[in-house]
Coordinates of C-alpha atoms in Angstrom, one line a residue:
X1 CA 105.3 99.5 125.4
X2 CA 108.1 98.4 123.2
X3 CA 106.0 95.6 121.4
X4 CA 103.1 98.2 121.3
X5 CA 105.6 100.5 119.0
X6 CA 107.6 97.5 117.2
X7 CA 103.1 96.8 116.6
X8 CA 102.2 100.0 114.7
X9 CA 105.4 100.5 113.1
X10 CA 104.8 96.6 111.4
X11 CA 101.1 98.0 110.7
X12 CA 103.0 100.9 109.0
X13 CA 105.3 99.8 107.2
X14 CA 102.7 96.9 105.9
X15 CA 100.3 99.2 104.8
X16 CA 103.1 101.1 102.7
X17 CA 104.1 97.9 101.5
X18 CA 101.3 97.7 99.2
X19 CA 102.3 101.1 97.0
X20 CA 101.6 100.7 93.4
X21 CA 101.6 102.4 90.5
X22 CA 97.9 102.5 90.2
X23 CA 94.5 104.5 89.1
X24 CA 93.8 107.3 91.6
X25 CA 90.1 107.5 92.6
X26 CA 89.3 110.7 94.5
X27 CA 85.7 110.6 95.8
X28 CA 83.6 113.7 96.7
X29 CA 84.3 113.6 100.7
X30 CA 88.0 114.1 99.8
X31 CA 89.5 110.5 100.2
X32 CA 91.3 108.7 97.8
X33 CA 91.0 105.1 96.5
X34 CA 94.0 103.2 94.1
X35 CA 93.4 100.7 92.2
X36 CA 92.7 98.8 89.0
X37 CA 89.2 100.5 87.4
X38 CA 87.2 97.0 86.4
X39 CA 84.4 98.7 85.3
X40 CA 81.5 101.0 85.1
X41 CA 78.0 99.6 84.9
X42 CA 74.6 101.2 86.0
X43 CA 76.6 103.8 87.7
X44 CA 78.5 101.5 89.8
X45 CA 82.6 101.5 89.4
X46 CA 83.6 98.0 89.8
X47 CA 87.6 98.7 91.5
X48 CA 90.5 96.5 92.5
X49 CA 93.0 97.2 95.2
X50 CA 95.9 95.4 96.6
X51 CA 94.4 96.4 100.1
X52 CA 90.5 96.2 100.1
X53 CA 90.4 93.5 97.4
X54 CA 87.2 94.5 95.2
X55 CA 85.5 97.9 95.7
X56 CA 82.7 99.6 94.4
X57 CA 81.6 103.0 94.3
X58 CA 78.8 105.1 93.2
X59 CA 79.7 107.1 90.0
X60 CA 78.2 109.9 92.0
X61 CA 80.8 109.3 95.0
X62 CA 83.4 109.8 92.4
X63 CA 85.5 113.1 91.8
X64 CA 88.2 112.6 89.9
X65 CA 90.2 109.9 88.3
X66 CA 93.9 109.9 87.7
X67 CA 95.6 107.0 85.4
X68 CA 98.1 105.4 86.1
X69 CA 99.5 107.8 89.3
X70 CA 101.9 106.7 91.4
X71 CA 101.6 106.3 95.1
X72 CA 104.9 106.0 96.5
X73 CA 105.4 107.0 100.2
X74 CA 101.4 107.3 100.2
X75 CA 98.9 104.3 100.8
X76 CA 95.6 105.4 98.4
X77 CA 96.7 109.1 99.4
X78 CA 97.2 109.3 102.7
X79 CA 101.0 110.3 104.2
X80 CA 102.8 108.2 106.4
X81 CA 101.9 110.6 109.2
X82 CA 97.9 110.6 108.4
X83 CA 98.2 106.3 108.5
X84 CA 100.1 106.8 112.2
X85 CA 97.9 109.2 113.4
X86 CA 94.9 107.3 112.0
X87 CA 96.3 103.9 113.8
X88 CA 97.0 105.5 117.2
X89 CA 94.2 107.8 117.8
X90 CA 91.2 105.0 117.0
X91 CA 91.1 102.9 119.2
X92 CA 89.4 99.7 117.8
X93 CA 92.5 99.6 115.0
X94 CA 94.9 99.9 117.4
X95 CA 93.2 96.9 119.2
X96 CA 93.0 94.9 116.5
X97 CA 96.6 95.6 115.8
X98 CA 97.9 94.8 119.1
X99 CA 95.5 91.9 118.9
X100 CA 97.5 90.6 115.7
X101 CA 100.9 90.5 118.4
X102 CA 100.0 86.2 119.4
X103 CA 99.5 85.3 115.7
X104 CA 102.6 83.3 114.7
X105 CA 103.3 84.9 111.6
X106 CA 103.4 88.2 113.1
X107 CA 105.4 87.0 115.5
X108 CA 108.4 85.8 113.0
X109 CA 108.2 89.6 111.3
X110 CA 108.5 91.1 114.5
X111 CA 111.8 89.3 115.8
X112 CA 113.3 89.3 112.4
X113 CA 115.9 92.2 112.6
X114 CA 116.4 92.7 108.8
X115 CA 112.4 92.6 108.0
X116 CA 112.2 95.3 110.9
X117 CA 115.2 97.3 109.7
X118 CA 113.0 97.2 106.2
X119 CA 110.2 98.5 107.9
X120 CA 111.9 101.1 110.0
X121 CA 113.6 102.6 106.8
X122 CA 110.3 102.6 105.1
X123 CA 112.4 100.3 102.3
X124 CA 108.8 99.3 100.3
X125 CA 110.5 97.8 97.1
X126 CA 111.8 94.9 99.6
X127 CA 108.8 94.3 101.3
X128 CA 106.7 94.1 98.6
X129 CA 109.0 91.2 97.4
X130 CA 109.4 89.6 100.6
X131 CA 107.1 86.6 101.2
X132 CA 106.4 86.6 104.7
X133 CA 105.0 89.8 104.6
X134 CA 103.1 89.0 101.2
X135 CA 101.5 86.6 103.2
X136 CA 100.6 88.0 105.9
X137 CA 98.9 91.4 103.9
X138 CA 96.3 88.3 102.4
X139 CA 95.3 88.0 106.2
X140 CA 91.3 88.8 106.9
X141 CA 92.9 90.5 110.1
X142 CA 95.3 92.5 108.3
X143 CA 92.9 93.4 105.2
X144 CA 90.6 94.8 108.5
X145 CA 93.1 97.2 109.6
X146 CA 94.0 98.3 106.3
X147 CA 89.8 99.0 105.5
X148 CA 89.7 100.4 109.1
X149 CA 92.4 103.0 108.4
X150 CA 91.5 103.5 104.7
X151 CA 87.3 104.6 105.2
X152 CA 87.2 104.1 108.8
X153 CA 85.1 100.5 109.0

């Protein structure tokens, strides 16, 4: 139980870890998307983000657009509470999560005290610079979660 909750805290505190300062992108079902805006061709907008990698949405899909907002405390607008609630109540992230528990470099975040002090106390500025958990947001697996929470694939 205790790895389970040390799991989706690391999860958490991951997913924060990529706050920006970034475009906003609120689409017409209410989410929200940040990112670097690429482009806009035949309708399409061609968008960056530090957690999907490239995106792109119908022009029609869009709402509004917001330079330059910051996200701090938020992950593409949604609270730390929504991203818990969102990891615990679906089951297939919270599998894939727990899943992520045998890979190695999981394994060193999780029995570093000072990485999961970081993550406890929500301290994003450090571990956005720290490079174990840089590498580990590049991770397909990790990318997964972050799409799974973010527009529910």
């Amino acid at each position: 139980m205790l790895l389970k909750f040390k799991s989706i805290i690391l999860a958490t505190g991951l997913l924060l870890s990529t706050v920006s300062l970034a475009d906003t992108i609120e689409l017409t079902d209410g989410s929200r998307l940040s990112g670097e805006i690429k482009s806009l061709n035949d309708g399409i907008y061609v968008i960056n983000t530090s957690s999907l990698g490239q995106v792109r949405i119908e022009q029609s899909k869009v709402r509004t657009i917001s330079k330059g907002q910051s996200t701090t405390n938020t992950l593409n607008g949604l609270s730390l509470d929504v991203i818990k609630h969102s990891i615990t109540n679906n089951p297939d992230t919270l599998k894939t999560i727990l899943a992520l528990q045998n890979d190695p470099q999981v394994k060193a975040i999780l029995a570093d005290p000072e990485l999961m002090k970081l993550i406890s106390n929500g301290d994003l500025n450090a571990l956005q610079s720290n490079q174990k958990i840089q590498q580990l947001m590049t991770s397909p697996e990790v990318q997964a979660i972050t799409r799974q929470i973010l527009i529910g694939q």
